[in-house]
Amino acid sequence: MTAVQRASEPVIVNVGLGERAYDIVIGRGGLASLGSRIAALKKGASAAIVSDETVAARHLGAAEAALRAASIRTTAIVVPPGEATKSWSRLEEVCDRLLGARIERNDVVVALGGGVMGDLAGFAAAILRRGLDVVQVPTSLLAQVDSSVGGKTGINSPHGKNLVGAFHQPAMVIADTALLDTLPKREFRAGYAEVAKYGLLGDAAFFAWLEQNWQDVFAGGQGAGSSAREHAIAVCCRGKAGIVSRDERETGERALLNLGHTFGHALEAGCGFSDRLLHGEAVALGMALAFGFSARKKLIAPAEAERARAHLAGVGLPTHIKDIAGGAPGVDELMDLIAQDKKVKRGKLTFILVRGIGQAFVANDVDASEVRSFLAEQYR
Ligand SMILES: NC(=O)c1ccc[n+]([C@@H]2O[C@H](COP(=O)([O-])OP(=O)(O)OC[C@H]3O[C@@H](n4cnc5c(N)ncnc54)[C@H](O)[C@@H]3O)[C@@H](O)[C@H]2O)c1
Ligand SMILES: [Zn+2]
């Protein structure tokens, strides 16, 4: 017998940004409400869905049906999946196709996909007609807990990742947790690194909850523990919403969201942004290194750093340099990449370090030579 999947009561998290405030709607089956929610937000608006081929094959039909049910005129723009799509040429293509579909100031762009679609479609919306509303419908775990919230949009340049972009807050985020059922396991696990990040950076009780409940978060679905995934995503969104509402433009506290990302970006770049190391995997390894480095600096007890690492390793994420498939980039290469990523001022680097689980802080006087010695120890 096949049970009819019914939408559970969604959890709504508000991002408090004054006249740019918006709701994140979190729950299983939320995609079905896309049309009625857009209609309530903007009467008479048309919509253009921007998606990648992989996501479109699985979820575009349902998104279009939800819009049609609310009598919303829709167009779909489908581009290839993958990081290479965050490019000038794809941006141009998406912009031209949005204009060709007669998307006007009162209409909405719907970004249906992972962080790549959210960043690309969000940026196109930011610059077309001096700003169109974008509704984010994140379909990867990473996008549901991180990239769809907070308004950072953009594309990559040959000079580096995310170097061309704009802050453009969405008008609404619909995080339908059922969409994650089609996400490859490895992508889900990589996104989980960002989930754990919220606990590790500022919420020790949430981290302890994850240690107990991560299997239910991974399982999702309708059975026992079925609301664990929604709970985890809601906690992350509440955490990010709070940080973004206090520091929208990253002049202070928002930098804490970069826990694990300085080491992580260097490792990702050192692996050529290939599928040898996904972003979330690099972040997991980067967080393990940030905890290890904090322990080396005697900021945190070694056992506490090991507890953080052990959880990440326990869910199957890489936590040692040696875990990188095909070999890790060398220390010199990593140090060069770290120096490119973060400006080195008189031999000092800025890092997010920890005084405990849930106690991250910005350290802007870290000795580059100390980082180098620490990294060199990791290859033994
Ligand atoms: N704007 C921000 O604040 C922010 C924050 C973090 C990351 N990002 C950006 O996000 C991007 C990474 O996001 P991502 O990990 O979601 O990558 P992604 O968008 O490339 O998605 C990962 C892969 O999963 C597939 N996929 C997505 N949802 C699926 C589903 N439901 N079923 C089956 N397959 C699905 C995609 O087609 C893709 O192949 C990077 O470009 C990064 O720079 C942005
Ligand atoms: Zn990240």
XYZ file of C-alpha atoms and ligand atoms in Angstrom:
425
model
C 0.000 0.000 0.000
C 1.395 3.380 -0.893
C 0.583 6.067 1.611
C -0.198 9.495 0.252
C 2.664 11.765 1.255
C 1.172 14.731 3.003
C 2.969 17.956 3.703
C 3.799 18.247 7.369
C 3.183 21.538 9.154
C 6.158 23.673 8.108
C 8.523 25.411 10.488
C 8.890 29.089 9.586
C 12.082 30.976 10.417
C 12.082 34.726 9.808
C 15.249 36.528 8.774
C 14.885 39.888 10.495
C 16.266 42.464 8.101
C 13.714 45.282 8.349
C 12.129 45.995 4.984
C 14.182 43.142 3.467
C 12.984 40.590 6.042
C 11.796 37.229 4.677
C 10.596 33.799 5.723
C 12.338 30.453 5.373
C 9.645 27.777 5.097
C 11.033 24.410 6.229
C 9.177 21.119 5.923
C 8.436 18.007 3.928
C 6.284 18.734 0.899
C 6.691 22.520 1.034
C 7.275 22.748 -2.722
C 3.531 22.227 -3.287
C 2.898 25.601 -1.641
C 5.314 27.480 -3.940
C 2.563 28.947 -6.131
C 0.186 30.016 -3.381
C 3.045 31.555 -1.391
C 4.330 33.535 -4.395
C 0.788 34.662 -5.196
C 0.361 35.855 -1.605
C 3.695 37.695 -1.773
C 3.220 39.315 -5.200
C -0.246 39.387 -6.726
C -0.236 38.843 -10.480
C 3.467 38.007 -10.745
C 4.846 35.673 -13.407
C 7.711 33.334 -12.528
C 10.810 32.014 -14.245
C 12.363 28.899 -12.762
C 16.128 28.569 -13.163
C 17.401 25.036 -12.550
C 20.135 22.603 -13.517
C 19.531 19.534 -15.685
C 19.920 17.035 -12.836
C 17.526 18.811 -10.490
C 15.111 19.701 -13.295
C 14.780 16.039 -14.290
C 13.620 15.228 -10.758
C 11.763 18.260 -9.461
C 10.954 20.804 -12.195
C 7.605 19.167 -12.978
C 6.435 19.489 -9.375
C 7.604 23.100 -9.174
C 5.766 24.003 -12.390
C 2.630 22.213 -11.235
C 2.672 24.145 -7.958
C 2.892 27.437 -9.875
C 0.210 26.455 -12.371
C -2.134 25.515 -9.540
C -1.953 29.163 -8.447
C -2.472 30.369 -12.051
C 1.065 31.760 -12.270
C 2.553 32.056 -15.762
C 5.899 30.214 -15.732
C 8.963 29.693 -17.886
C 11.833 27.290 -17.180
C 15.498 27.951 -17.887
C 17.632 24.831 -17.505
C 21.446 24.904 -17.539
C 24.100 22.199 -17.029
C 24.879 21.165 -13.418
C 28.191 21.870 -11.724
C 30.420 24.633 -10.444
C 31.531 25.582 -14.001
C 28.015 26.928 -14.559
C 28.748 29.823 -12.167
C 30.405 31.655 -15.078
C 30.092 34.916 -17.033
C 28.828 33.060 -20.099
C 26.078 31.194 -18.210
C 25.120 34.396 -16.402
C 24.723 36.132 -19.760
C 22.660 33.237 -21.082
C 20.351 33.194 -18.051
C 19.898 36.981 -18.128
C 19.067 36.986 -21.839
C 16.621 34.131 -21.445
C 14.915 35.853 -18.501
C 14.523 39.004 -20.579
C 13.359 36.916 -23.539
C 10.688 35.400 -21.301
C 9.480 38.963 -20.560
C 10.252 38.778 -16.847
C 9.456 42.269 -15.555
C 10.018 44.195 -12.336
C 6.924 42.742 -10.682
C 7.829 39.131 -11.529
C 9.951 36.574 -9.669
C 12.910 34.391 -10.420
C 12.768 30.974 -8.750
C 16.173 29.387 -8.088
C 15.522 25.627 -8.020
C 18.674 23.696 -7.175
C 21.768 23.558 -5.020
C 24.111 26.397 -4.155
C 25.239 26.759 -7.760
C 21.699 27.566 -8.946
C 21.036 29.775 -5.919
C 24.174 31.825 -6.526
C 23.740 32.098 -10.315
C 19.987 32.762 -10.449
C 20.206 35.012 -7.385
C 22.892 37.104 -9.053
C 20.959 37.294 -12.339
C 17.943 38.519 -10.331
C 20.117 41.052 -8.515
C 21.308 42.737 -11.709
C 18.352 42.403 -14.102
C 16.158 45.484 -14.348
C 18.122 46.794 -11.331
C 16.816 44.025 -9.119
C 14.135 41.340 -9.424
C 12.743 39.331 -6.547
C 14.221 35.869 -6.186
C 12.595 32.970 -4.365
C 15.126 30.368 -3.338
C 14.037 26.722 -3.499
C 17.189 24.939 -2.295
C 17.423 21.252 -3.204
C 20.752 20.241 -1.622
C 21.371 20.012 2.121
C 24.166 22.576 1.792
C 21.801 25.001 0.080
C 18.993 24.428 2.617
C 21.187 25.195 5.631
C 23.598 27.688 4.151
C 23.715 29.143 0.644
C 20.002 29.945 0.125
C 19.903 32.113 3.256
C 21.743 35.389 3.721
C 21.730 36.998 0.296
C 25.218 36.259 -1.014
C 24.974 35.663 -4.777
C 27.551 35.509 -7.532
C 29.686 33.687 -10.030
C 33.331 32.642 -10.318
C 36.067 34.430 -12.237
C 39.257 32.957 -13.681
C 40.842 34.847 -10.733
C 38.952 32.819 -8.149
C 35.695 31.599 -6.675
C 32.774 33.937 -5.941
C 34.756 37.028 -6.936
C 31.909 38.607 -8.913
C 28.648 39.029 -7.063
C 26.181 41.033 -5.051
C 24.275 40.926 -1.809
C 20.676 40.256 -2.830
C 18.385 38.881 -0.139
C 15.689 36.489 -1.378
C 12.008 37.369 -1.037
C 11.388 33.905 0.432
C 13.111 30.538 0.896
C 11.226 27.258 0.594
C 13.296 24.387 1.965
C 11.329 21.249 1.105
C 13.172 18.507 2.963
C 11.614 15.767 0.791
C 13.641 17.078 -2.179
C 16.753 15.829 -0.382
C 15.571 12.231 -0.842
C 16.959 12.292 -4.409
C 20.288 13.877 -3.433
C 23.265 11.482 -3.805
C 24.437 10.227 -0.381
C 27.890 11.764 -0.805
C 26.371 15.209 -1.496
C 24.104 14.860 1.541
C 27.047 13.928 3.746
C 29.104 16.842 2.434
C 26.232 19.205 3.238
C 26.086 17.711 6.725
C 29.502 19.235 7.428
C 27.823 22.654 7.283
C 25.095 21.392 9.648
C 27.718 20.287 12.175
C 29.422 23.657 11.665
C 26.512 25.494 13.315
C 26.910 23.357 16.426
C 30.676 23.616 16.449
C 30.751 27.382 16.004
C 28.072 28.489 18.413
C 25.682 25.851 19.746
C 27.164 23.107 21.932
C 23.713 21.691 22.812
C 22.902 21.282 19.100
C 26.231 19.520 18.546
C 25.437 17.091 21.372
C 21.989 16.523 19.818
C 23.648 15.768 16.451
C 25.953 13.241 18.081
C 22.828 11.380 19.257
C 20.537 11.908 16.256
C 22.636 12.215 13.092
C 21.426 8.892 11.747
C 17.823 10.118 11.787
C 18.909 13.345 10.076
C 20.455 11.250 7.293
C 17.468 8.864 7.074
C 14.785 11.561 6.819
C 11.555 10.073 5.548
C 8.274 9.285 7.232
C 9.127 6.806 9.974
C 10.420 7.110 13.519
C 12.759 10.044 13.911
C 11.315 11.538 10.719
C 11.305 15.077 12.042
C 15.007 14.990 12.962
C 16.044 16.295 9.532
C 13.564 19.180 9.683
C 14.675 20.002 13.231
C 18.353 20.091 12.234
C 17.690 22.288 9.199
C 15.539 24.660 11.253
C 18.236 25.025 13.926
C 20.832 25.831 11.244
C 18.541 28.349 9.524
C 17.732 30.007 12.858
C 21.464 30.204 13.585
C 22.285 31.707 10.201
C 19.251 34.049 10.261
C 20.376 35.414 13.630
C 23.939 36.004 12.466
C 22.861 37.555 9.132
C 20.327 39.871 10.783
C 23.041 41.181 13.127
C 25.812 41.396 10.509
C 24.379 41.301 6.978
C 27.542 42.505 5.195
C 30.113 40.443 7.154
C 31.871 43.197 9.009
C 32.114 41.067 12.154
C 30.186 38.091 13.517
C 29.188 36.668 10.101
C 32.830 35.658 9.610
C 32.255 32.872 12.184
C 30.341 31.022 9.434
C 33.760 30.562 7.826
C 34.822 28.089 10.527
C 36.922 25.449 8.747
C 36.805 27.405 5.483
C 40.328 28.873 5.392
C 41.935 25.435 5.560
C 38.997 24.056 3.548
C 39.264 26.478 0.620
C 43.004 25.880 0.347
C 42.460 22.108 0.259
C 39.620 22.460 -2.266
C 41.715 24.696 -4.506
C 44.711 22.368 -4.095
C 42.513 19.539 -5.423
C 41.466 21.726 -8.376
C 37.844 22.037 -7.128
C 37.357 18.514 -8.457
C 35.174 15.730 -7.110
C 38.218 14.408 -5.248
C 37.101 16.733 -2.451
C 33.618 18.291 -2.360
C 33.176 21.655 -0.652
C 31.534 20.178 2.444
C 34.210 17.492 2.704
C 36.879 20.189 2.584
C 34.991 22.091 5.297
C 34.834 18.987 7.522
C 38.574 18.488 7.163
C 39.105 22.225 7.629
C 37.069 22.212 10.855
C 38.999 19.220 12.177
C 42.190 21.173 11.425
C 40.837 24.364 13.044
C 40.066 22.357 16.212
C 43.451 20.627 16.066
C 45.244 23.924 15.590
C 43.276 25.471 18.481
C 44.359 22.544 20.671
C 47.982 23.041 19.601
C 47.654 26.670 20.700
C 46.214 25.403 24.020
C 42.957 27.269 23.453
C 40.920 24.066 23.825
C 41.545 20.722 25.563
C 42.826 18.038 23.154
C 39.965 15.722 24.156
C 37.406 18.372 23.186
C 39.058 18.854 19.772
C 39.091 15.074 19.333
C 35.359 14.935 20.153
C 34.622 17.356 17.303
C 36.823 15.416 14.881
C 35.424 12.039 15.908
C 31.844 13.058 15.131
C 32.755 14.272 11.643
C 34.750 11.100 11.001
C 31.888 9.027 12.440
C 29.457 10.201 9.755
C 32.049 9.367 7.101
C 33.577 12.782 6.427
C 37.336 13.249 5.903
C 39.159 14.645 8.938
C 42.799 13.901 8.150
C 44.918 15.309 5.328
C 45.671 11.666 4.483
C 41.948 11.015 3.861
C 42.058 12.966 0.573
C 41.667 10.620 -2.381
C 44.613 10.777 -4.741
C 46.864 12.501 -2.208
C 46.840 15.897 -0.545
C 48.380 19.113 -1.812
C 51.771 19.796 -0.165
C 52.408 22.248 2.695
C 54.007 24.912 0.470
C 51.087 24.812 -1.948
C 48.576 25.007 0.916
C 50.359 27.955 2.513
C 50.398 29.798 -0.844
C 46.687 29.158 -1.255
C 45.920 30.292 2.311
C 47.893 33.480 1.685
C 45.890 34.139 -1.494
C 42.579 33.486 0.229
C 43.238 35.631 3.285
C 45.473 38.646 3.106
C 48.605 38.127 5.133
C 49.454 41.246 7.093
C 53.057 41.257 8.328
C 53.108 37.457 8.579
C 49.765 37.379 10.449
C 46.669 35.529 9.242
C 43.000 35.699 10.195
C 41.451 32.378 11.252
C 38.282 31.240 12.983
C 39.520 29.364 16.051
C 37.721 27.755 19.011
C 37.843 27.874 22.804
C 35.467 24.932 22.993
C 32.704 23.202 21.069
C 30.235 25.999 20.300
C 32.772 28.732 21.105
C 34.316 29.969 17.872
C 35.975 33.366 17.610
C 37.818 35.455 15.035
C 41.591 35.390 15.593
C 43.307 37.954 13.377
C 46.842 37.642 14.673
C 47.712 34.048 13.806
C 51.364 33.500 12.905
C 51.741 32.111 9.394
C 54.838 30.198 10.555
C 52.824 28.487 13.296
C 50.190 27.413 10.742
C 52.957 26.036 8.527
C 54.483 23.966 11.365
C 51.042 22.654 12.320
C 50.256 21.639 8.740
C 53.649 19.956 8.325
C 52.819 17.775 11.373
C 49.639 16.558 9.658
C 51.539 14.634 6.980
C 53.378 12.415 9.445
N 25.721 32.120 -1.279
C 26.229 31.566 -0.207
O 26.113 32.080 0.903
C 26.926 30.250 -0.345
C 27.274 29.520 0.801
C 27.869 28.286 0.646
C 28.104 27.784 -0.626
N 27.771 28.525 -1.718
C 28.007 28.005 -3.068
O 27.190 26.852 -3.233
C 27.784 25.978 -4.189
C 27.753 24.572 -3.660
O 26.419 24.199 -3.443
P 25.943 22.683 -3.598
O 26.806 21.806 -2.792
O 24.484 22.658 -3.367
O 26.325 22.389 -5.117
P 25.459 22.156 -6.449
O 24.443 23.198 -6.634
O 26.436 21.951 -7.527
O 24.717 20.777 -6.140
C 25.492 19.625 -5.971
C 25.082 18.524 -6.961
O 23.879 17.934 -6.506
C 22.890 17.968 -7.521
N 21.605 18.123 -6.837
C 21.186 19.199 -6.135
N 20.001 18.950 -5.570
C 19.665 17.685 -5.927
C 18.567 16.840 -5.627
N 17.572 17.222 -4.811
N 18.546 15.593 -6.185
C 19.570 15.175 -6.970
N 20.637 15.905 -7.263
C 20.682 17.155 -6.744
C 23.276 19.098 -8.427
O 22.780 18.906 -9.727
C 24.800 19.026 -8.376
O 25.251 18.062 -9.273
C 29.185 26.522 -4.431
O 29.216 27.172 -5.678
C 29.396 27.512 -3.315
O 30.267 28.578 -3.685
C 27.188 29.733 -1.595
Zn 30.785 26.318 3.141
